[in-house]
Amino acid sequence: MTDQEIVAKINSSLAEEFEYDLAAMTPETTLFEDMGLDSLDVVDLVIVLETAFSMKVREEEAIRKIRTLGDIHDFVIAKKRQLEGDR
Amino acid sequence: MSYDYAVIGAGVSGITCALTLARSGYKVALVERAPRTAPLLRGFSRHGVHFDTGFHYTGGLGPGEPLELFLRYLGVADRIESFSFDEKGFDLFRCDDPAFEFGFPVGFANLREQLLGSFPGERQAIDQYLDQVGAACRAMPYLNLDAELSQESLLQRVIGPSLREVLDRLTGNELLKSLLSVHSLLYGVSSREVPFALHAAIAGSYYQSVRGIRGGGLSLARAFDARLAELGVQVLCSREATAIELGTGGAVTGVRLADGELIPCSTAIATVHPQLLLDLVPEGAFRPVYRKRLASLEETVSAVLCFATCDAPLPALSGSNRFYVPDAGAVNELGGRPVGQGALYLSAAYRNGDPVPAGFIGICPALFSDAAAWQSRRGERPSGYAGYKEEALERLTAQITRAYPELSGRISSIEASTPLTVRDYCATPLGGLYGVKHMVGQYNPQPATRVPGLFLSGQAVASPGVMGAVLSGLVTCGTLLGHDRIRKELKECC
């Protein structure tokens, strides 16, 4: 998967599961202010990412620092690379 | 009449929510589909013998222990009389292959000694297991009122490790692992799936103390009823909730009942199975991801149960349950074997007011799919079901009398229930004995939802069993009124 494909998959998954406008999603989009997510949604966010990329992300310290869509892109890309490196 | 809170479901968690909110001065309505509150807790009677269906014995009910404290806080502790189970063997475990018997004594120190007697070469594993169980119990918020309540403590269950992972690290002795996993029958999740933290909280409370209630779950249900009346909770039985109504701003405005009446309220607490909640709220109220999450929650194992009366008293069953497994692997296969070939649990049943058991209840984990062919509405089972049920009862009875020959020839009446019965009485879509599983990798719902004024409670939220249901009610009320406030009020009852 290329970085662009990962970004596209993250955006489309989140748009569908959180009912957000795909066209309005940029790396600067903030999850809490722009997308209207709150602390309750964090678990669902983790579930969406785990399902979309068939990986476990719940143990990650980094997930708590995520503020923008770009942070999610960077996090998943790094995680994918790490998993590929482990193989 | 408008209410501050409408609670859907008068099971133990719904009653706990109603009592907690009412004692704080709120106006509360409690809505229940069944003709009376807490139907599962009440059980039923046959030939003068009372059979408990929702409560058989519990940990944490000794003086000063968590459940006793919770019941005191709710104002029902003085209305029930509890009694101690056999301190030398509250649960008698028996395995046929290899032939092995073990009586679980009350108290961590006694248990350690007893385990060392049976497994002298496993000292390190036994010590570490018991230490870890004790530590996990102390870390449980609410069970320990000083334990930190954090997102991490909640996520610990999802992350694991599982009970099996912990045991595998400690020992290679399959019989010991099987013995220490046997209480998985009390929460309906196999050792491979159950988070060690949850197993420890439940099993650990039994290691500490084991008690029953005189008159069984029915006495507790009556005590709850008296307290609900005392606090002025409006109890609406035989009234099924069919919808949670939302206003134009998306916030809860009331609970709609099957007869069309609206119970106006600013906050609704749903204690129903999370999958059934989806039918109560408008389609767009939850995000797709949350709907999917609730819809895909796995359910605990179902069971075939039997209820027997005996022609002579059964003093051996007094204050002492039986756990039987044909072989060491059976404990790990909850429901994975045909009825009559897997693990088995027996508990005493009493004639009204008599301290010596006059019958017994047998529980054998079973898969819902075994009975699914005869699915239909309650009371309208299709033909063929009777034959299936009879065969299941015959197999279960044969296993019981083979495992416990002393019961052979003493049974004067015996009846069965199937996974379909469990589905209808526990209101769990797939007949789960303990509702939704608590398992590693599964995110169970939290009390708060994104619908303003809609909160969840019930076994799915905190833990299974009477203790788990009370706990989930308190956790939900903690979310509503502030955890510090509830914990402070609980401490004042200490």
Coordinates of C-alpha atoms in Angstrom, one line a residue:
Chain A
M1 CA 0.0 0.0 0.0
T2 CA 1.4 3.4 -0.9
D3 CA 1.1 6.3 1.5
Q4 CA -1.6 7.9 -0.7
E5 CA -3.6 4.7 -0.7
I6 CA -3.4 4.6 3.1
V7 CA -4.5 8.2 3.4
A8 CA -7.4 7.6 1.0
K9 CA -8.5 4.5 2.9
I10 CA -8.4 6.3 6.3
N11 CA -10.4 9.3 4.9
S12 CA -13.1 7.1 3.2
S13 CA -13.4 4.9 6.3
L14 CA -13.8 7.8 8.7
A15 CA -16.2 9.6 6.3
E16 CA -18.4 6.6 6.2
E17 CA -18.3 5.5 9.8
F18 CA -18.5 9.0 11.3
E19 CA -20.8 10.5 8.6
Y20 CA -18.4 13.2 7.6
D21 CA -18.0 14.9 4.3
L22 CA -15.1 13.3 2.4
A23 CA -14.5 16.4 0.3
A24 CA -13.9 18.5 3.4
M25 CA -11.2 16.3 4.8
T26 CA -7.7 17.6 4.8
P27 CA -4.6 16.8 6.9
E28 CA -5.4 19.9 8.9
T29 CA -8.9 18.8 9.7
T30 CA -9.1 18.6 13.5
L31 CA -10.9 15.6 14.9
F32 CA -12.5 17.2 17.9
E33 CA -13.4 20.7 16.6
D34 CA -13.9 20.1 12.8
M35 CA -15.2 16.6 12.8
G36 CA -17.1 16.9 16.1
L37 CA -15.6 13.8 17.7
D38 CA -15.4 13.6 21.4
S39 CA -13.7 11.4 23.9
L40 CA -16.5 8.9 23.6
D41 CA -15.6 8.5 19.9
V42 CA -12.0 7.6 20.5
V43 CA -12.8 3.9 20.9
D44 CA -14.8 3.9 17.7
L45 CA -12.0 5.7 16.0
V46 CA -9.6 2.9 17.1
I47 CA -12.1 0.2 15.9
V48 CA -12.4 1.8 12.5
L49 CA -8.6 1.9 12.0
E50 CA -8.1 -1.6 13.4
T51 CA -10.8 -2.9 11.0
A52 CA -9.6 -1.0 7.9
F53 CA -6.0 -2.0 8.3
S54 CA -6.4 -5.4 10.1
M55 CA -4.0 -4.3 12.8
K56 CA -4.2 -3.7 16.6
V57 CA -3.5 -0.1 17.5
R58 CA -5.0 0.0 21.0
E59 CA -1.8 -0.3 22.9
E60 CA -0.3 2.7 21.2
E61 CA 0.7 5.7 23.4
A62 CA 0.7 7.8 20.2
I63 CA -3.0 7.4 19.7
R64 CA -3.6 9.7 22.7
K65 CA -1.6 12.5 21.0
I66 CA -3.7 12.5 17.9
R67 CA -5.4 15.8 17.2
T68 CA -5.8 16.1 13.4
L69 CA -6.5 13.9 10.5
G70 CA -2.9 14.4 9.4
D71 CA -1.8 12.9 12.8
I72 CA -3.9 9.8 12.0
H73 CA -2.3 9.5 8.5
D74 CA 1.2 9.8 10.0
F75 CA 0.4 7.3 12.8
V76 CA -1.1 4.6 10.5
I77 CA 1.7 5.0 7.9
A78 CA 4.4 4.7 10.6
K79 CA 2.5 1.7 12.1
K80 CA 2.2 0.0 8.7
R81 CA 5.9 0.5 8.0
Q82 CA 6.8 -0.9 11.5
L83 CA 4.6 -4.0 10.9
E84 CA 6.2 -4.5 7.5
G85 CA 9.6 -4.2 9.0
D86 CA 8.7 -6.8 11.6
R87 CA 7.9 -9.3 8.9
Chain B
M1 CA -46.0 13.4 35.2
S2 CA -42.5 14.0 34.0
Y3 CA -39.5 12.2 35.4
D4 CA -35.8 13.1 35.9
Y5 CA -34.9 9.6 34.9
A6 CA -36.6 6.7 33.1
V7 CA -34.8 3.4 33.6
I8 CA -35.6 0.7 31.0
G9 CA -35.3 -2.8 32.5
A10 CA -36.0 -3.7 36.1
G11 CA -33.1 -6.2 36.4
V12 CA -30.5 -5.8 39.0
S13 CA -28.6 -3.1 37.2
G14 CA -31.8 -1.1 36.4
I15 CA -33.0 -1.4 40.0
T16 CA -29.6 -0.3 41.2
C17 CA -29.7 2.8 39.0
A18 CA -33.3 3.6 40.1
L19 CA -32.5 3.2 43.8
T20 CA -29.2 5.2 43.6
L21 CA -30.9 8.1 41.7
A22 CA -34.0 8.0 44.0
R23 CA -32.0 8.2 47.1
S24 CA -30.4 11.3 45.7
G25 CA -33.9 12.9 45.5
Y26 CA -34.6 12.4 41.8
K27 CA -37.9 11.4 40.4
V28 CA -37.5 8.0 38.7
A29 CA -39.6 5.7 36.6
L30 CA -38.6 2.0 36.2
V31 CA -40.0 0.3 33.2
E32 CA -40.1 -3.5 32.9
R33 CA -41.5 -5.8 30.2
A34 CA -42.1 -8.7 32.6
P35 CA -45.1 -8.8 35.0
R36 CA -42.7 -8.3 38.0
T37 CA -39.3 -6.8 38.6
A38 CA -36.1 -8.9 38.4
P39 CA -37.7 -12.0 36.8
L40 CA -34.4 -13.8 36.4
L41 CA -33.5 -13.2 40.1
R42 CA -36.8 -14.5 41.3
G43 CA -36.6 -18.0 39.9
F44 CA -39.6 -20.3 40.1
S45 CA -41.0 -23.1 42.1
R46 CA -42.0 -26.7 41.3
H47 CA -43.6 -29.2 43.7
G48 CA -42.8 -26.8 46.6
V49 CA -39.1 -26.5 45.8
H50 CA -37.7 -23.1 44.8
F51 CA -35.3 -23.0 41.9
D52 CA -33.0 -20.0 41.6
T53 CA -32.2 -19.0 38.0
G54 CA -30.3 -15.8 38.4
F55 CA -28.5 -16.1 41.7
H56 CA -26.9 -19.2 43.3
Y57 CA -24.1 -17.9 45.4
T58 CA -21.8 -15.0 45.4
G59 CA -18.5 -13.5 46.6
G60 CA -18.2 -10.1 48.2
L61 CA -21.3 -10.5 50.5
G62 CA -19.4 -11.0 53.8
P63 CA -19.5 -8.1 56.4
G64 CA -17.6 -5.1 55.0
E65 CA -17.1 -6.6 51.6
P66 CA -18.0 -4.8 48.3
L67 CA -21.4 -6.4 47.5
E68 CA -22.6 -6.2 51.1
L69 CA -21.5 -2.5 51.1
F70 CA -23.4 -1.9 47.8
L71 CA -26.5 -3.5 49.2
R72 CA -26.3 -1.5 52.4
Y73 CA -25.9 1.7 50.2
L74 CA -29.0 0.7 48.3
G75 CA -30.9 0.1 51.5
V76 CA -31.6 -3.6 51.1
A77 CA -28.8 -5.3 53.1
D78 CA -30.9 -5.4 56.3
R79 CA -33.8 -6.9 54.5
I80 CA -32.0 -10.1 53.5
E81 CA -30.2 -12.8 55.5
S82 CA -27.0 -14.2 54.0
F83 CA -25.3 -17.4 55.1
S84 CA -21.8 -18.7 54.6
F85 CA -21.1 -21.6 52.2
D86 CA -19.0 -24.5 53.3
E87 CA -15.7 -22.9 54.3
K88 CA -13.8 -26.2 53.6
G89 CA -15.3 -26.7 50.1
F90 CA -17.7 -24.2 48.7
D91 CA -17.1 -25.7 45.3
L92 CA -16.2 -29.3 44.8
F93 CA -14.4 -29.9 41.5
R94 CA -14.2 -33.3 40.0
C95 CA -12.4 -34.5 36.9
D96 CA -12.6 -38.1 35.6
D97 CA -9.6 -38.2 33.3
P98 CA -7.2 -37.8 35.1
A99 CA -9.2 -38.8 38.2
F100 CA -9.0 -35.8 40.5
E101 CA -11.0 -34.1 43.2
F102 CA -10.6 -30.7 44.8
G103 CA -12.6 -28.7 47.3
F104 CA -12.2 -24.9 47.1
P105 CA -11.8 -23.6 50.6
V106 CA -12.7 -20.0 51.6
G107 CA -9.8 -17.6 51.9
F108 CA -6.7 -17.0 49.9
A109 CA -4.4 -18.5 52.4
N110 CA -6.5 -21.7 52.7
L111 CA -6.8 -22.0 49.0
R112 CA -3.0 -21.6 48.6
E113 CA -2.5 -24.4 51.1
Q114 CA -5.1 -26.7 49.5
L115 CA -3.6 -26.1 46.0
L116 CA -0.1 -26.9 47.3
G117 CA -1.4 -30.1 48.8
S118 CA -2.8 -31.2 45.4
F119 CA 0.0 -29.7 43.3
P120 CA 3.2 -29.8 45.4
G121 CA 5.5 -29.1 42.5
E122 CA 3.6 -26.0 41.4
R123 CA 4.4 -23.7 44.4
Q124 CA 5.7 -20.8 42.3
A125 CA 2.8 -20.9 39.8
I126 CA 0.2 -21.1 42.6
D127 CA 1.8 -18.2 44.6
Q128 CA 2.1 -16.0 41.5
Y129 CA -1.4 -16.8 40.3
L130 CA -3.0 -15.9 43.7
D131 CA -0.8 -12.8 44.0
Q132 CA -1.9 -11.6 40.6
V133 CA -5.6 -12.3 41.3
G134 CA -5.3 -10.4 44.6
A135 CA -3.6 -7.5 42.9
A136 CA -6.2 -7.4 40.1
C137 CA -9.0 -7.3 42.6
R138 CA -7.5 -4.4 44.5
A139 CA -7.1 -2.5 41.2
M140 CA -10.8 -2.8 40.3
P141 CA -12.5 0.6 40.6
Y142 CA -15.5 0.4 42.9
L143 CA -14.6 -3.0 44.3
N144 CA -11.8 -1.0 45.8
L145 CA -13.2 2.4 46.5
D146 CA -9.7 3.9 46.5
A147 CA -8.6 2.3 43.2
E148 CA -8.0 4.8 40.4
L149 CA -10.8 5.1 37.9
S150 CA -9.2 5.8 34.5
Q151 CA -9.6 5.1 30.9
E152 CA -6.6 2.8 31.2
S153 CA -8.2 0.6 33.9
L154 CA -11.2 0.2 31.5
L155 CA -9.0 -0.6 28.5
Q156 CA -7.0 -3.2 30.5
R157 CA -9.7 -5.7 29.7
V158 CA -9.7 -5.2 26.0
I159 CA -5.9 -5.4 25.9
G160 CA -5.6 -8.5 28.0
P161 CA -3.8 -10.7 28.8
S162 CA -6.4 -13.5 28.9
L163 CA -6.7 -15.9 31.8
R164 CA -5.2 -18.6 29.6
E165 CA -2.2 -16.5 28.7
V166 CA -1.5 -15.8 32.3
L167 CA -1.9 -19.5 33.2
D168 CA 0.3 -20.7 30.3
R169 CA 3.1 -18.4 31.5
L170 CA 2.9 -19.8 35.0
T171 CA 2.6 -23.6 34.4
G172 CA 2.4 -26.4 32.0
N173 CA 0.1 -28.4 34.3
E174 CA -3.2 -28.7 32.3
L175 CA -5.1 -30.1 35.3
L176 CA -4.1 -27.1 37.5
K177 CA -5.0 -24.7 34.6
S178 CA -8.3 -26.4 34.2
L179 CA -9.0 -26.2 38.0
L180 CA -8.1 -22.5 38.1
S181 CA -10.3 -21.8 35.0
V182 CA -13.4 -23.7 36.3
H183 CA -15.1 -20.5 37.5
S184 CA -15.4 -19.4 33.8
L185 CA -18.7 -21.2 34.1
L186 CA -19.8 -18.3 36.3
Y187 CA -19.3 -15.7 33.6
G188 CA -19.7 -17.8 30.5
V189 CA -16.5 -16.9 28.6
S190 CA -13.7 -19.4 28.0
S191 CA -10.3 -18.9 29.6
R192 CA -8.8 -18.2 26.1
E193 CA -11.0 -15.1 25.8
V194 CA -11.7 -13.8 29.2
P195 CA -9.5 -10.9 30.3
F196 CA -7.5 -12.0 33.3
A197 CA -8.5 -8.8 35.1
L198 CA -12.2 -9.8 34.9
H199 CA -11.6 -13.4 35.9
A200 CA -9.6 -12.2 38.9
A201 CA -12.3 -9.8 40.0
I202 CA -14.9 -12.5 39.9
A203 CA -13.0 -15.6 41.0
G204 CA -11.0 -13.5 43.6
S205 CA -14.2 -12.3 45.3
Y206 CA -15.2 -16.0 45.7
Y207 CA -11.7 -16.9 47.0
Q208 CA -12.3 -14.2 49.7
S209 CA -15.7 -15.3 50.9
V210 CA -18.7 -17.3 49.6
R211 CA -22.3 -16.7 50.7
G212 CA -25.8 -17.5 49.7
I213 CA -29.0 -15.6 50.6
R214 CA -31.8 -17.3 52.6
G215 CA -34.7 -17.7 50.3
G216 CA -32.4 -17.2 47.3
G217 CA -32.7 -14.5 44.7
L218 CA -36.4 -14.2 45.4
S219 CA -35.6 -12.7 48.8
L220 CA -33.3 -10.1 47.2
A221 CA -35.9 -9.3 44.6
R222 CA -38.5 -8.7 47.4
A223 CA -36.0 -6.5 49.3
F224 CA -35.5 -4.5 46.2
D225 CA -39.2 -4.1 45.7
A226 CA -39.7 -2.9 49.2
R227 CA -36.9 -0.3 48.9
L228 CA -38.2 0.9 45.5
A229 CA -41.6 1.5 47.1
E230 CA -40.0 3.2 50.1
L231 CA -38.1 5.6 47.9
G232 CA -41.1 6.4 45.7
V233 CA -39.8 4.9 42.4
Q234 CA -42.6 4.6 39.9
V235 CA -42.4 0.9 39.0
L236 CA -44.2 0.1 35.7
C237 CA -44.3 -3.7 35.1
S238 CA -45.8 -5.5 32.2
R239 CA -44.9 -2.3 30.3
E240 CA -42.5 -2.9 27.4
A241 CA -40.4 0.1 26.2
T242 CA -40.6 0.2 22.4
A243 CA -38.8 3.5 21.7
I244 CA -36.5 6.1 23.2
E245 CA -37.9 9.4 21.9
L246 CA -35.6 12.3 20.9
G247 CA -36.5 15.9 20.5
T248 CA -35.6 18.2 17.6
G249 CA -32.2 18.9 19.2
G250 CA -31.5 15.1 19.3
A251 CA -31.8 14.9 23.1
V252 CA -34.0 12.3 25.0
T253 CA -37.5 13.5 25.7
G254 CA -39.1 10.3 26.9
V255 CA -39.6 6.6 26.7
R256 CA -42.5 5.2 24.6
L257 CA -44.2 2.1 25.8
A258 CA -45.9 -0.7 23.8
D259 CA -49.4 0.6 24.8
G260 CA -48.5 4.0 23.3
E261 CA -48.0 5.9 26.5
L262 CA -45.0 8.2 26.7
I263 CA -43.0 8.4 29.9
P264 CA -41.5 12.0 29.7
C265 CA -38.0 12.2 31.1
S266 CA -34.9 14.2 30.6
T267 CA -32.6 11.2 30.9
A268 CA -33.2 7.6 29.9
I269 CA -31.0 4.7 31.1
A270 CA -31.2 1.6 29.0
T271 CA -30.2 -1.6 30.7
V272 CA -31.3 -3.8 27.8
H273 CA -28.9 -6.0 25.8
P274 CA -26.9 -3.5 23.5
Q275 CA -28.3 -5.2 20.4
L276 CA -31.8 -4.6 21.5
L277 CA -31.0 -0.9 22.2
L278 CA -30.5 -0.5 18.5
D279 CA -34.3 -1.1 18.0
L280 CA -35.2 1.5 20.5
V281 CA -33.4 4.5 19.1
P282 CA -34.0 6.3 15.7
E283 CA -31.6 5.0 13.0
G284 CA -29.6 8.2 12.8
A285 CA -29.1 8.7 16.5
F286 CA -25.8 6.7 16.6
R287 CA -23.0 6.8 14.1
P288 CA -22.7 3.8 11.8
V289 CA -19.5 2.7 13.5
Y290 CA -21.2 2.6 16.9
R291 CA -24.2 0.8 15.6
K292 CA -21.9 -1.9 14.0
R293 CA -20.0 -2.1 17.2
L294 CA -23.1 -2.8 19.3
A295 CA -24.5 -5.2 16.7
S296 CA -21.3 -7.2 16.6
L297 CA -20.7 -7.7 20.3
E298 CA -20.2 -11.4 21.1
E299 CA -22.5 -13.0 23.5
T300 CA -21.7 -15.3 26.4
V301 CA -22.3 -19.0 26.1
S302 CA -25.8 -20.4 26.5
A303 CA -26.9 -23.4 28.4
V304 CA -29.2 -26.3 29.0
L305 CA -30.4 -26.3 32.5
C306 CA -32.3 -28.9 34.6
F307 CA -34.3 -28.4 37.7
A308 CA -34.8 -31.6 39.9
T309 CA -36.7 -32.3 43.0
C310 CA -35.6 -35.3 45.1
D311 CA -37.4 -37.8 47.3
A312 CA -34.9 -37.4 50.1
P313 CA -32.9 -34.4 51.4
L314 CA -29.5 -33.7 49.9
P315 CA -27.4 -32.5 52.8
A316 CA -24.1 -32.9 50.9
L317 CA -25.2 -30.2 48.5
S318 CA -25.8 -27.7 51.3
G319 CA -23.5 -24.7 50.9
S320 CA -21.4 -26.6 48.4
N321 CA -21.7 -26.7 44.6
R322 CA -20.4 -29.3 42.3
F323 CA -18.2 -28.7 39.2
Y324 CA -17.7 -31.8 37.1
V325 CA -15.5 -32.1 34.0
P326 CA -15.0 -35.4 32.1
D327 CA -11.4 -34.4 31.3
A328 CA -9.0 -31.5 31.8
G329 CA -9.8 -30.0 28.4
A330 CA -13.5 -29.7 29.0
V331 CA -13.3 -26.4 30.9
N332 CA -11.8 -24.6 27.9
E333 CA -14.6 -25.7 25.6
L334 CA -17.6 -23.9 27.0
G335 CA -20.5 -25.1 24.9
G336 CA -18.2 -26.8 22.5
R337 CA -19.3 -30.3 23.3
P338 CA -22.7 -32.0 23.0
V339 CA -25.0 -31.8 26.1
G340 CA -23.9 -34.6 28.5
Q341 CA -20.3 -34.6 27.4
G342 CA -18.9 -31.3 28.6
A343 CA -18.5 -29.4 31.9
L344 CA -21.3 -29.4 34.4
Y345 CA -22.4 -27.3 37.4
L346 CA -24.7 -28.4 40.1
S347 CA -26.2 -26.2 42.8
A348 CA -28.8 -26.8 45.6
A349 CA -32.5 -26.0 45.5
Y350 CA -34.5 -25.6 48.7
R351 CA -38.0 -26.3 49.9
N352 CA -39.5 -23.1 51.4
G353 CA -37.8 -22.3 54.7
D354 CA -35.9 -25.6 54.9
P355 CA -32.1 -25.3 55.3
V356 CA -31.4 -28.8 53.8
P357 CA -31.6 -29.0 50.0
A358 CA -34.6 -30.8 48.5
G359 CA -33.4 -30.7 44.9
F360 CA -30.8 -29.3 42.6
I361 CA -30.2 -27.2 39.5
G362 CA -27.8 -28.5 36.8
I363 CA -26.2 -26.2 34.3
C364 CA -24.4 -27.4 31.2
P365 CA -23.0 -24.9 28.7
A366 CA -24.6 -25.3 25.3
L367 CA -24.5 -23.4 22.0
F368 CA -27.5 -21.4 20.9
S369 CA -27.1 -22.9 17.5
D370 CA -28.1 -26.3 18.9
A371 CA -31.6 -25.0 19.6
A372 CA -31.8 -22.4 16.8
A373 CA -33.8 -24.7 14.5
W374 CA -36.8 -24.3 16.9
Q375 CA -36.7 -20.5 17.2
S376 CA -40.0 -18.9 17.6
R377 CA -41.7 -16.5 19.9
R378 CA -42.0 -17.4 23.5
G379 CA -44.7 -19.9 24.3
E380 CA -45.1 -20.9 20.6
R381 CA -42.4 -23.4 20.0
P382 CA -42.8 -25.4 16.8
S383 CA -43.2 -29.2 16.8
G384 CA -40.0 -31.1 17.2
Y385 CA -38.8 -28.7 20.0
A386 CA -40.3 -31.0 22.7
G387 CA -38.3 -33.9 21.3
Y388 CA -35.1 -31.9 21.2
K389 CA -35.7 -30.7 24.8
E390 CA -36.5 -34.2 26.0
E391 CA -33.3 -35.6 24.5
A392 CA -31.2 -32.8 26.0
L393 CA -32.7 -33.4 29.4
E394 CA -32.1 -37.2 29.1
R395 CA -28.4 -36.6 28.2
L396 CA -27.9 -34.1 31.0
T397 CA -29.6 -36.4 33.6
A398 CA -27.6 -39.3 32.5
Q399 CA -24.4 -37.3 32.9
I400 CA -25.4 -36.0 36.3
T401 CA -26.3 -39.5 37.7
R402 CA -23.1 -41.0 36.1
A403 CA -20.9 -38.3 37.7
Y404 CA -22.8 -38.3 41.0
P405 CA -24.2 -41.8 41.5
E406 CA -25.5 -40.7 44.9
L407 CA -28.2 -38.8 43.1
S408 CA -29.2 -41.8 41.0
G409 CA -32.7 -43.1 41.8
R410 CA -33.5 -40.1 44.0
I411 CA -34.9 -37.7 41.5
S412 CA -38.6 -37.5 41.8
S413 CA -39.2 -34.8 39.2
I414 CA -37.0 -33.1 36.6
E415 CA -37.6 -30.4 34.0
A416 CA -35.3 -28.7 31.6
S417 CA -34.8 -25.3 30.0
T418 CA -32.9 -24.8 26.7
P419 CA -31.0 -21.9 25.1
L420 CA -34.3 -20.7 23.7
T421 CA -35.7 -20.4 27.3
V422 CA -32.6 -18.5 28.3
R423 CA -33.1 -16.2 25.3
D424 CA -36.6 -15.4 26.3
Y425 CA -36.1 -15.0 30.0
C426 CA -32.8 -13.2 30.0
A427 CA -33.7 -11.1 26.9
T428 CA -30.5 -11.9 25.2
P429 CA -30.8 -12.4 21.5
L430 CA -28.6 -15.5 21.4
G431 CA -29.5 -17.0 24.7
G432 CA -26.3 -15.8 26.5
L433 CA -26.5 -16.8 30.1
Y434 CA -24.6 -13.6 31.1
G435 CA -25.5 -11.3 28.2
V436 CA -22.6 -9.8 26.2
K437 CA -19.1 -11.2 26.7
H438 CA -16.3 -9.4 28.3
M439 CA -13.4 -10.6 26.3
V440 CA -10.0 -9.6 25.1
G441 CA -10.2 -7.6 21.9
Q442 CA -13.9 -6.6 22.4
Y443 CA -14.9 -3.0 23.2
N444 CA -18.0 -3.2 25.3
P445 CA -20.1 0.0 25.5
Q446 CA -19.5 2.6 28.2
P447 CA -22.4 4.2 30.1
A448 CA -22.3 7.5 28.1
T449 CA -23.6 7.6 24.5
R450 CA -23.4 10.5 22.1
V451 CA -27.2 10.9 22.4
P452 CA -27.7 13.7 25.0
G453 CA -29.7 12.2 27.9
L454 CA -29.2 8.5 26.9
F455 CA -27.1 6.3 29.1
L456 CA -26.4 2.6 29.3
S457 CA -26.1 0.2 32.1
G458 CA -26.3 -3.6 32.6
Q459 CA -24.0 -6.6 32.5
A460 CA -22.5 -5.5 29.2
V461 CA -21.1 -2.3 30.7
A462 CA -19.3 -3.6 33.8
S463 CA -19.4 -7.3 34.7
P464 CA -21.8 -10.2 34.8
G465 CA -23.6 -11.7 37.8
V466 CA -25.5 -10.0 40.6
M467 CA -22.3 -8.3 41.8
G468 CA -21.5 -7.2 38.2
A469 CA -25.0 -5.9 37.6
V470 CA -25.0 -3.9 40.9
L471 CA -21.5 -2.6 39.9
S472 CA -22.7 -1.6 36.5
G473 CA -25.6 0.3 38.0
L474 CA -23.2 2.2 40.3
V475 CA -20.8 2.9 37.5
T476 CA -23.6 4.3 35.3
C477 CA -24.8 6.5 38.2
G478 CA -21.2 7.6 38.8
T479 CA -21.1 8.7 35.2
L480 CA -24.3 10.7 35.7
L481 CA -23.7 12.2 39.2
G482 CA -19.9 12.0 39.5
H483 CA -17.9 9.0 40.4
D484 CA -16.3 10.9 43.3
R485 CA -19.8 11.6 44.8
I486 CA -20.9 8.0 44.5
R487 CA -17.7 6.7 46.0
K488 CA -17.9 9.2 48.8
E489 CA -21.4 8.1 49.6
L490 CA -20.4 4.5 49.5
K491 CA -17.5 5.2 51.9
E492 CA -20.0 6.8 54.3
C493 CA -21.8 3.5 54.4
C494 CA -18.6 1.6 55.3

